[in-house]
Short mmCIF file of C-alpha atoms and ligand atoms in Angstrom, two decimals:
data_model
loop_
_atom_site.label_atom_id
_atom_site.label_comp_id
_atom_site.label_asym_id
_atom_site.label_seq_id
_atom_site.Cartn_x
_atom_site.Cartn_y
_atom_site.Cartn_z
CA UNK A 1 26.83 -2.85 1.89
CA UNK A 2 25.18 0.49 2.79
CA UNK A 3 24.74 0.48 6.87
CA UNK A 4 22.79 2.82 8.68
CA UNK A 5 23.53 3.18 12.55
CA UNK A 6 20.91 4.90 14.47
CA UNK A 7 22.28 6.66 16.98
CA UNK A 8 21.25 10.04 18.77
CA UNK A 9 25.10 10.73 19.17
CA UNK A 10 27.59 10.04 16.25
CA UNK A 11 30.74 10.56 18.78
CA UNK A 12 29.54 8.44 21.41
CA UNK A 13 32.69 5.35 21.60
CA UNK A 14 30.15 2.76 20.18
CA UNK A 15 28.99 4.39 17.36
CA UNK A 16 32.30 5.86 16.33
CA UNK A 17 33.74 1.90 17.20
CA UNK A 18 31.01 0.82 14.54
CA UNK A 19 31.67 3.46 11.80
CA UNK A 20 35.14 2.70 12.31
CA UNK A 21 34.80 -0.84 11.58
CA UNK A 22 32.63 -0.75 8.89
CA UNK A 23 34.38 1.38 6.88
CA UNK A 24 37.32 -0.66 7.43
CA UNK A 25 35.46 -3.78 5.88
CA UNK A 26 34.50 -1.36 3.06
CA UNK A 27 30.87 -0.09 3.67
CA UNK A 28 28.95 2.83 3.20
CA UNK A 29 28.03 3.89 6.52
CA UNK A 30 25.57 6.68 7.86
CA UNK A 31 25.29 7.60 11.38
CA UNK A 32 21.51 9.15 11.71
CA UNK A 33 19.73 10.89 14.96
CA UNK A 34 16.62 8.67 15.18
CA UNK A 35 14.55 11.27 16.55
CA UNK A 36 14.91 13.06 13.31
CA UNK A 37 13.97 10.46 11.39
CA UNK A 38 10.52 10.44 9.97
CA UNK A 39 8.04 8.38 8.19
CA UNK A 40 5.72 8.20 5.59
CA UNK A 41 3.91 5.11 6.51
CA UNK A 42 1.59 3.58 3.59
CA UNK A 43 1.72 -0.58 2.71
CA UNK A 44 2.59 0.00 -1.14
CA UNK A 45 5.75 2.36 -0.45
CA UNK A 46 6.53 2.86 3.05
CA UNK A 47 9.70 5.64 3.73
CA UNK A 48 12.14 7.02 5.61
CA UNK A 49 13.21 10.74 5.58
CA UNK A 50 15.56 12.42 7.24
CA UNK A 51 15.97 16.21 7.08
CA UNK A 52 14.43 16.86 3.70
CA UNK A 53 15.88 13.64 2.14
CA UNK A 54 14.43 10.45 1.10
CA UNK A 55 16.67 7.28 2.79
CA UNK A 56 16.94 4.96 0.12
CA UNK A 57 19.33 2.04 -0.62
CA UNK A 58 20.50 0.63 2.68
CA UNK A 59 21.06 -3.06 3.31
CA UNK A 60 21.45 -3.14 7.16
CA UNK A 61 20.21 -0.44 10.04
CA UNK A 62 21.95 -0.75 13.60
CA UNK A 63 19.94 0.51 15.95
CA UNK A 64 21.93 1.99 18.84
CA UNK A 65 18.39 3.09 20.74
CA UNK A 66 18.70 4.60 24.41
CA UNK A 67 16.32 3.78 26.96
CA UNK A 68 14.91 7.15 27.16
CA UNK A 69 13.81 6.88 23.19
CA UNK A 70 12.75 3.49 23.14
CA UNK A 71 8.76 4.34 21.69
CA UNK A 72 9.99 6.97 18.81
CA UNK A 73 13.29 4.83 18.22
CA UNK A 74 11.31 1.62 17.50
CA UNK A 75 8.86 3.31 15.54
CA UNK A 76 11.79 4.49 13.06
CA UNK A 77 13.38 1.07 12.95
CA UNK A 78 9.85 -1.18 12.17
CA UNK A 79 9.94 1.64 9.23
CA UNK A 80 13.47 0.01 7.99
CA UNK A 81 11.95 -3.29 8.43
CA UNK A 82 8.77 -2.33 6.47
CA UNK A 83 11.42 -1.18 3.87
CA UNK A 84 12.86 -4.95 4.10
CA UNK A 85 16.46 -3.23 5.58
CA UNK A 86 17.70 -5.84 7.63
CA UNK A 87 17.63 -4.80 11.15
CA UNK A 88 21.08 -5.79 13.41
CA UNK A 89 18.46 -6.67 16.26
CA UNK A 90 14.63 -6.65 15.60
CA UNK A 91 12.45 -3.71 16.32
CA UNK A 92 10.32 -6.55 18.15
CA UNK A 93 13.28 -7.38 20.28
CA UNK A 94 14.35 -4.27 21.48
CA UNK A 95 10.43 -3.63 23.27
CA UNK A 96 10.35 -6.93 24.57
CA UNK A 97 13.81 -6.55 26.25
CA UNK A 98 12.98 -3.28 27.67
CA UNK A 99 10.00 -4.00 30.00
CA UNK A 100 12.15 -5.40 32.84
CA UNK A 101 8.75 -7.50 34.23
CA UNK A 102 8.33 -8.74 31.05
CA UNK A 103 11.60 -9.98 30.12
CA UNK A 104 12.33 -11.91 33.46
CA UNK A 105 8.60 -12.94 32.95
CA UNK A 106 9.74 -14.91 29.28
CA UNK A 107 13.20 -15.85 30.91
CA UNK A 108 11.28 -17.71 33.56
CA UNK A 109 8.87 -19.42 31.34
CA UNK A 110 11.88 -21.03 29.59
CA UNK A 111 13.55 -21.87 33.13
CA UNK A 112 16.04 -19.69 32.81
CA UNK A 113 17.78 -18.86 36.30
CA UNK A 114 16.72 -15.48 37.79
CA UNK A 115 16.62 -13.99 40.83
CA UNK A 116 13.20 -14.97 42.71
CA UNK A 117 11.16 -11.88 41.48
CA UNK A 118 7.98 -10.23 43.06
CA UNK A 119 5.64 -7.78 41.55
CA UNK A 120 2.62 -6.37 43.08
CA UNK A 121 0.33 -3.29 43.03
CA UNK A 122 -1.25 -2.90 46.28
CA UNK A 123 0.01 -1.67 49.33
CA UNK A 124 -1.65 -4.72 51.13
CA UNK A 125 -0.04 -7.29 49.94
CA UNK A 126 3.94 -5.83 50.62
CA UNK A 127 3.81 -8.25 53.76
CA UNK A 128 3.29 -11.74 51.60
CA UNK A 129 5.32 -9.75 48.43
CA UNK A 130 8.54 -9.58 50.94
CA UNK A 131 7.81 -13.12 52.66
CA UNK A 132 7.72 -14.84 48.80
CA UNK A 133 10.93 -13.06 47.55
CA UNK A 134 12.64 -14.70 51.27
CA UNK A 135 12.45 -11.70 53.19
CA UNK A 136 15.01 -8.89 53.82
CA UNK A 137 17.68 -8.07 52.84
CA UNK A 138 16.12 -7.44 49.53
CA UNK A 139 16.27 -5.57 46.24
CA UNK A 140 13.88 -3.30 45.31
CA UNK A 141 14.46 -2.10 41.75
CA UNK A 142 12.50 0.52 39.82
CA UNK A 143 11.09 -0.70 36.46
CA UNK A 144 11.98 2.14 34.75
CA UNK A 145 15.58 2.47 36.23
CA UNK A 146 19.15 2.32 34.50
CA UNK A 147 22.39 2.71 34.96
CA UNK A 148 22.03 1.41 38.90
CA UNK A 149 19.68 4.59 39.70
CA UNK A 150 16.41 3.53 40.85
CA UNK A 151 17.79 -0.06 42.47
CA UNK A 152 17.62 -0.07 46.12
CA UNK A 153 19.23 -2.51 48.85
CA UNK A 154 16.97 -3.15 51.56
CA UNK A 155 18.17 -4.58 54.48
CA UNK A 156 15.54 -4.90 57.10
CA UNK A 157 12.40 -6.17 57.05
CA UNK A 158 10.99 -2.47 57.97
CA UNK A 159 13.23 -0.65 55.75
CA UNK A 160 12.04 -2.85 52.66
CA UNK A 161 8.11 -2.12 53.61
CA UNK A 162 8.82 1.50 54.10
CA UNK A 163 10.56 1.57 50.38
CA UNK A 164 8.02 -0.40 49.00
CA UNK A 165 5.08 1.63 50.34
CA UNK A 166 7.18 5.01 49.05
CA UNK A 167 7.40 3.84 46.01
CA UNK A 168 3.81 2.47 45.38
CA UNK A 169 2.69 6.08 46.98
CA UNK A 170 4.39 7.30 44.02
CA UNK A 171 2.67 5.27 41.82
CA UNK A 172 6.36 3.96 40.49
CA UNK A 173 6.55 0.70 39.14
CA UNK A 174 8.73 -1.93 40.86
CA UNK A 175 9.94 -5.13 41.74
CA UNK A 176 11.13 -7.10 44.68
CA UNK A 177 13.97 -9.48 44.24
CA UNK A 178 16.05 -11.54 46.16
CA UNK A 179 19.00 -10.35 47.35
CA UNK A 180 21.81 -12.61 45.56
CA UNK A 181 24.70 -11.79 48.74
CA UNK A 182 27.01 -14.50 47.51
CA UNK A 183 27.90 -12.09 43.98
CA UNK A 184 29.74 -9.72 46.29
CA UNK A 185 28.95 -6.86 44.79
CA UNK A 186 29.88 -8.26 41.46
CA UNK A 187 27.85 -8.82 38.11
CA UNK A 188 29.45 -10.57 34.58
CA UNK A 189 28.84 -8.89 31.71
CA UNK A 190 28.29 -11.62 28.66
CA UNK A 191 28.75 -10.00 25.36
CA UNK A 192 26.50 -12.10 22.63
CA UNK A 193 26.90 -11.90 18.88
CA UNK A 194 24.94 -14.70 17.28
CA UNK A 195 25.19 -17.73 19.22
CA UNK A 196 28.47 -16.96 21.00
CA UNK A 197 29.84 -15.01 23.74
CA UNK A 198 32.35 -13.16 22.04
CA UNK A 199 33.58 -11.66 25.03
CA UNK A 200 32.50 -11.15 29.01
CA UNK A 201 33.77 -9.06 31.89
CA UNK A 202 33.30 -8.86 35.63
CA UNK A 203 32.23 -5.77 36.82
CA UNK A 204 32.53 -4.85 40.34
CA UNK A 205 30.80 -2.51 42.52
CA UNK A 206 33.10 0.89 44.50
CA UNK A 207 33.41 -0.19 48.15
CA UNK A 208 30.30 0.16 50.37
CA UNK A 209 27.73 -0.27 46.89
CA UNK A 210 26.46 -3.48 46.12
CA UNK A 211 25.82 -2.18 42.69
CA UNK A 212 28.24 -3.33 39.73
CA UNK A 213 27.33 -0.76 37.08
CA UNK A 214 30.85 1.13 36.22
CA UNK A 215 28.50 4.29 36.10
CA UNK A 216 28.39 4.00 40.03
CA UNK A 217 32.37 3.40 40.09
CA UNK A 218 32.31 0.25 39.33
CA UNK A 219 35.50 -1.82 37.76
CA UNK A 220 36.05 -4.08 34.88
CA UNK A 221 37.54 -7.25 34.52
CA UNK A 222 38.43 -9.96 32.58
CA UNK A 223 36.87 -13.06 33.59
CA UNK A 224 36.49 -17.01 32.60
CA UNK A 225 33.36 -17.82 32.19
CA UNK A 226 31.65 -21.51 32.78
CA UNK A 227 30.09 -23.77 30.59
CA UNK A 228 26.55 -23.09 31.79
CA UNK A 229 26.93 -19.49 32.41
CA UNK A 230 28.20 -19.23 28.51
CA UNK A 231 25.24 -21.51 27.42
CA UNK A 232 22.90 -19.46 29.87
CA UNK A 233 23.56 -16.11 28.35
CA UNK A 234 23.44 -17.27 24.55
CA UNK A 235 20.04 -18.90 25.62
CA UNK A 236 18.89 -15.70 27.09
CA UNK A 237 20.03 -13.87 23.85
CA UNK A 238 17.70 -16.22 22.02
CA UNK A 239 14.71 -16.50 23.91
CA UNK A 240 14.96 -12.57 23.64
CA UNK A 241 15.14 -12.58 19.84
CA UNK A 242 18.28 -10.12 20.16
CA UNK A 243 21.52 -10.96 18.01
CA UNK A 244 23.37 -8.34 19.64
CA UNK A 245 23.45 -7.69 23.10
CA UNK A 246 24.60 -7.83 26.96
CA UNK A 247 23.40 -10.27 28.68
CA UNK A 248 24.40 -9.34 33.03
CA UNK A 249 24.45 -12.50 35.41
CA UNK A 250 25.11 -12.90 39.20
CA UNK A 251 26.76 -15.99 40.11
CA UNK A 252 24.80 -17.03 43.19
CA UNK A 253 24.84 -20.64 45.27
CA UNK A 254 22.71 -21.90 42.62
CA UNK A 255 23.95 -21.15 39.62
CA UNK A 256 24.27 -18.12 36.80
CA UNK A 257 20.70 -16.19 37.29
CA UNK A 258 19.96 -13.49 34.55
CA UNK A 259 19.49 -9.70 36.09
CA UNK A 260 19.03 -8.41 32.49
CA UNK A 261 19.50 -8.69 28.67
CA UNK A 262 20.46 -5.45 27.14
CA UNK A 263 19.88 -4.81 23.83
CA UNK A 264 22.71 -1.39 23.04
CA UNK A 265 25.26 -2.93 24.65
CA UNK A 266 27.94 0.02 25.30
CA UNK A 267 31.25 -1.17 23.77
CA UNK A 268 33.75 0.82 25.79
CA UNK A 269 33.76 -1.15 28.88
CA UNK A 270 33.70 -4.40 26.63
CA UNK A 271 36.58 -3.69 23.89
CA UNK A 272 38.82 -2.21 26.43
CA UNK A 273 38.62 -5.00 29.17
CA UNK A 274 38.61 -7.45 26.82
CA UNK A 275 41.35 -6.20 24.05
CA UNK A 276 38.83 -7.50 21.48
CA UNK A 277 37.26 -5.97 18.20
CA UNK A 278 33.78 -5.85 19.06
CA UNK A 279 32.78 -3.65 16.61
CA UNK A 280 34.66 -6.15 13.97
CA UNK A 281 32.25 -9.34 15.06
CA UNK A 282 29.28 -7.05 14.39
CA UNK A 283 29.78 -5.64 11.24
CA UNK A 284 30.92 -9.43 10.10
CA UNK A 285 28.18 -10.86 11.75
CA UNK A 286 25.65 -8.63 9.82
CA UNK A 287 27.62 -8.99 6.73
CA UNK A 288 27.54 -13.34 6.76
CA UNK A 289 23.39 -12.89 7.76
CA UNK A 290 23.11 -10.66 5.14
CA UNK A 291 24.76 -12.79 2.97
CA UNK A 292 22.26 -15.70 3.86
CA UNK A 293 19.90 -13.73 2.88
CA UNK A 294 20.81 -12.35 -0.15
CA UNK A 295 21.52 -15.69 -1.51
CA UNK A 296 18.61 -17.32 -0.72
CA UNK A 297 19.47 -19.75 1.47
CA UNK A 298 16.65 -18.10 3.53
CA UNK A 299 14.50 -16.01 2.56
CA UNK A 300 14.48 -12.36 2.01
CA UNK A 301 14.28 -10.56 5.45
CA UNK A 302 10.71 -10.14 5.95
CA UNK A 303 9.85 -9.04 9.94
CA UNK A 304 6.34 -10.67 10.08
CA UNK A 305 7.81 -13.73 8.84
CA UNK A 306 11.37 -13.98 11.12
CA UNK A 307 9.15 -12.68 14.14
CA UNK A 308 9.40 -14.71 17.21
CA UNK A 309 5.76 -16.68 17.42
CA UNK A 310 4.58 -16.40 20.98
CA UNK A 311 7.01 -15.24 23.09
CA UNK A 312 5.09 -12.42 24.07
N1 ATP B 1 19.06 -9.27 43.11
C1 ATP B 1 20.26 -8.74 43.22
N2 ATP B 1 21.17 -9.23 44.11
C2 ATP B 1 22.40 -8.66 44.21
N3 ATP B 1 22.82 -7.62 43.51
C3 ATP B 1 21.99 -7.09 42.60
C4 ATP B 1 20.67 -7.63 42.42
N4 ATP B 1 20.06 -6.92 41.45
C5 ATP B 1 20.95 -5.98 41.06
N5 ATP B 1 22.10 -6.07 41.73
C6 ATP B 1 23.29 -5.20 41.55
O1 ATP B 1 22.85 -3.90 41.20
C7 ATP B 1 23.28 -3.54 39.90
C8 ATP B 1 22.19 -2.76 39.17
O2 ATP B 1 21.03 -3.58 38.96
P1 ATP B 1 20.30 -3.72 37.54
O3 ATP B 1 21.30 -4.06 36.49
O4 ATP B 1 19.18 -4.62 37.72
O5 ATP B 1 19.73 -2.26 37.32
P2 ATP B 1 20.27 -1.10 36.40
O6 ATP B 1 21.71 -1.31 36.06
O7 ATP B 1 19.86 0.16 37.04
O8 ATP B 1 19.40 -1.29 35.13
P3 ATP B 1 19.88 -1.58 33.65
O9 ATP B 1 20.83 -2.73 33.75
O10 ATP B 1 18.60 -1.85 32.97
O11 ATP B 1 20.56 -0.33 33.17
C9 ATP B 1 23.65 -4.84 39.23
O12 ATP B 1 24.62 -4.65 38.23
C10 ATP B 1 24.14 -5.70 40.39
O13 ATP B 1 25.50 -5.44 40.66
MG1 MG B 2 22.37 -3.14 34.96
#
């Protein structure tokens, strides 16, 4: 197969992880910068070019797009699927999964377990936003925020209004969720490929955080997950449309409840906790869909047609 991998950085660990393995199971691959990718958009021949040159040819496009590129990088993957390349995770997917609101928003409509989630735009109604969430201590969480900048622990009832009001006086998007104490400081990482968890990792937070992200010194380990909390992320995957991704849980008193479902899962932290080939189950996962495809036992990839009806 000819892959593309759309990445803004072709020595990043995941990207060279997917070259690696790709060429190992004997594909053409490409690494190209999304952002200088660029389009000639018309229904009878749409294209793709990329410094001067026409992309032509390629079976499968992973997109590896960052948070910060998520408009442009979409953009250049619908293109692929115009050009019926068969996309590792939909173009569809990836904006759905990265409006934070609107993701716990589907999650819940499928009863999913989530933290109990508030969202509101005036400063009047912070008094009944902290009351419905349970009161403090609370999580206040930027929508726009990754990497556990922009998520705030408040632990008085004054301390949470006084964040709130800062941040609506900014104008910044937020929300207002309960504070799940009982993780202590630790999230699980669920790695999803298809309809498994291939792998999953506990991540915990440096002493004094309450945040779990390893870019705030967090720590990775291995960790058994249960029945419902493997069940729980592979639904999540689904009800995202996303073959590929990270789904990242909190194990409170009642049960696994979803923080978020990421769609570029970083495979560092993932391969290296869990001694698996990551990379490996990708690349053969996209080969055996591709496969499907090509044989007919479905039909040829066609987005408007494999689109997720009404999941917003
Ligand atoms: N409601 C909560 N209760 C307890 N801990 C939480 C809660 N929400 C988040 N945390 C902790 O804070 C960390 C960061 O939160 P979250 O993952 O929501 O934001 P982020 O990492 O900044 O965003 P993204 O995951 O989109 O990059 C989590 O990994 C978790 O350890
Ligand atoms: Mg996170």
């Amino acid at each position: 197969m000819k892959i593309a991998i759309l990445s803004r950085n072709s020595k990043l660990y995941s990207t060279v992880r997917l070259v690696e393995a790709a060429e190992a199971r004997g594909h053409e691959v490409r690494v190209l910068d999304v952002l200088r990718c660029y389009m000639n958009i018309t229904s009878h021949n749409p294209s793709i070019h990329y410094r001067g040159e026409d992309l032509t040819g390629f079976d499968a496009v992973i997109p590896r797009i960052g948070a910060s590129v998520t408009f442009y990088g979409t953009a250049v993957l619908r293109q692929f699927e115009m050009m019926n390349v068969f996309p590792l995770n939909e173009s569809v997917a990836i904006s759905r999964s990265r409006d934070k609101l609107r993701s716990v928003q589907l999650l819940a409509r499928k009863g999913i377990g989530l933290p109990v989630t508030g969202f509101a735009n005036n400063p009047d109604d912070i008094e009944d936003l902290i009351s419905q969430v349970g009161g403090a201590p609370l999580v206040i969480k930027l929508l726009e925020g990754t990497q556990g900048i922009g998520v705030v622990l408040a632990e008085t009832h004054n301390a949470a209004e006084s964040v709130i009001q800062a941040f609506m006086g900014l104008k910044a998007n937020i929300m207002v969720q309960e504070f799940i104490k009982e993780a202590e400081g630790s999230d699980i990482r669920c790695f999803v490929v298809g309809d498994k968890v291939v792998a999953a990792m506990r991540r915990q937070s440096a002493a004094g955080d309450f945040r779990s992200n390893l870019h705030r010194g967090g720590t990775a380990s291995l960790i058994r997950l249960t029945p419902e909390e493997r069940s729980t992320a592979v639904r999540a995957a689904k009800i995202m449309g996303l073959n590929v991704c990270g789904v990242d849980m909190l194990r409170s008193n009642h049960g696994p409840v979803i923080m978020e479902v990421n769609s570029s899962p970083g495979l560092r932290g993932i391969e290296q906790t869990s001694g698996k080939d990551i990379a490996d189950l990708i690349i053969q996962f996209i080969e055996k869909r591709f496969e499907t495809l090509a044989t007919g036992k479905d039909k040829p990839f066609n987005p408007s047609r494999t689109r997720t009806r009404g999941k917003g």
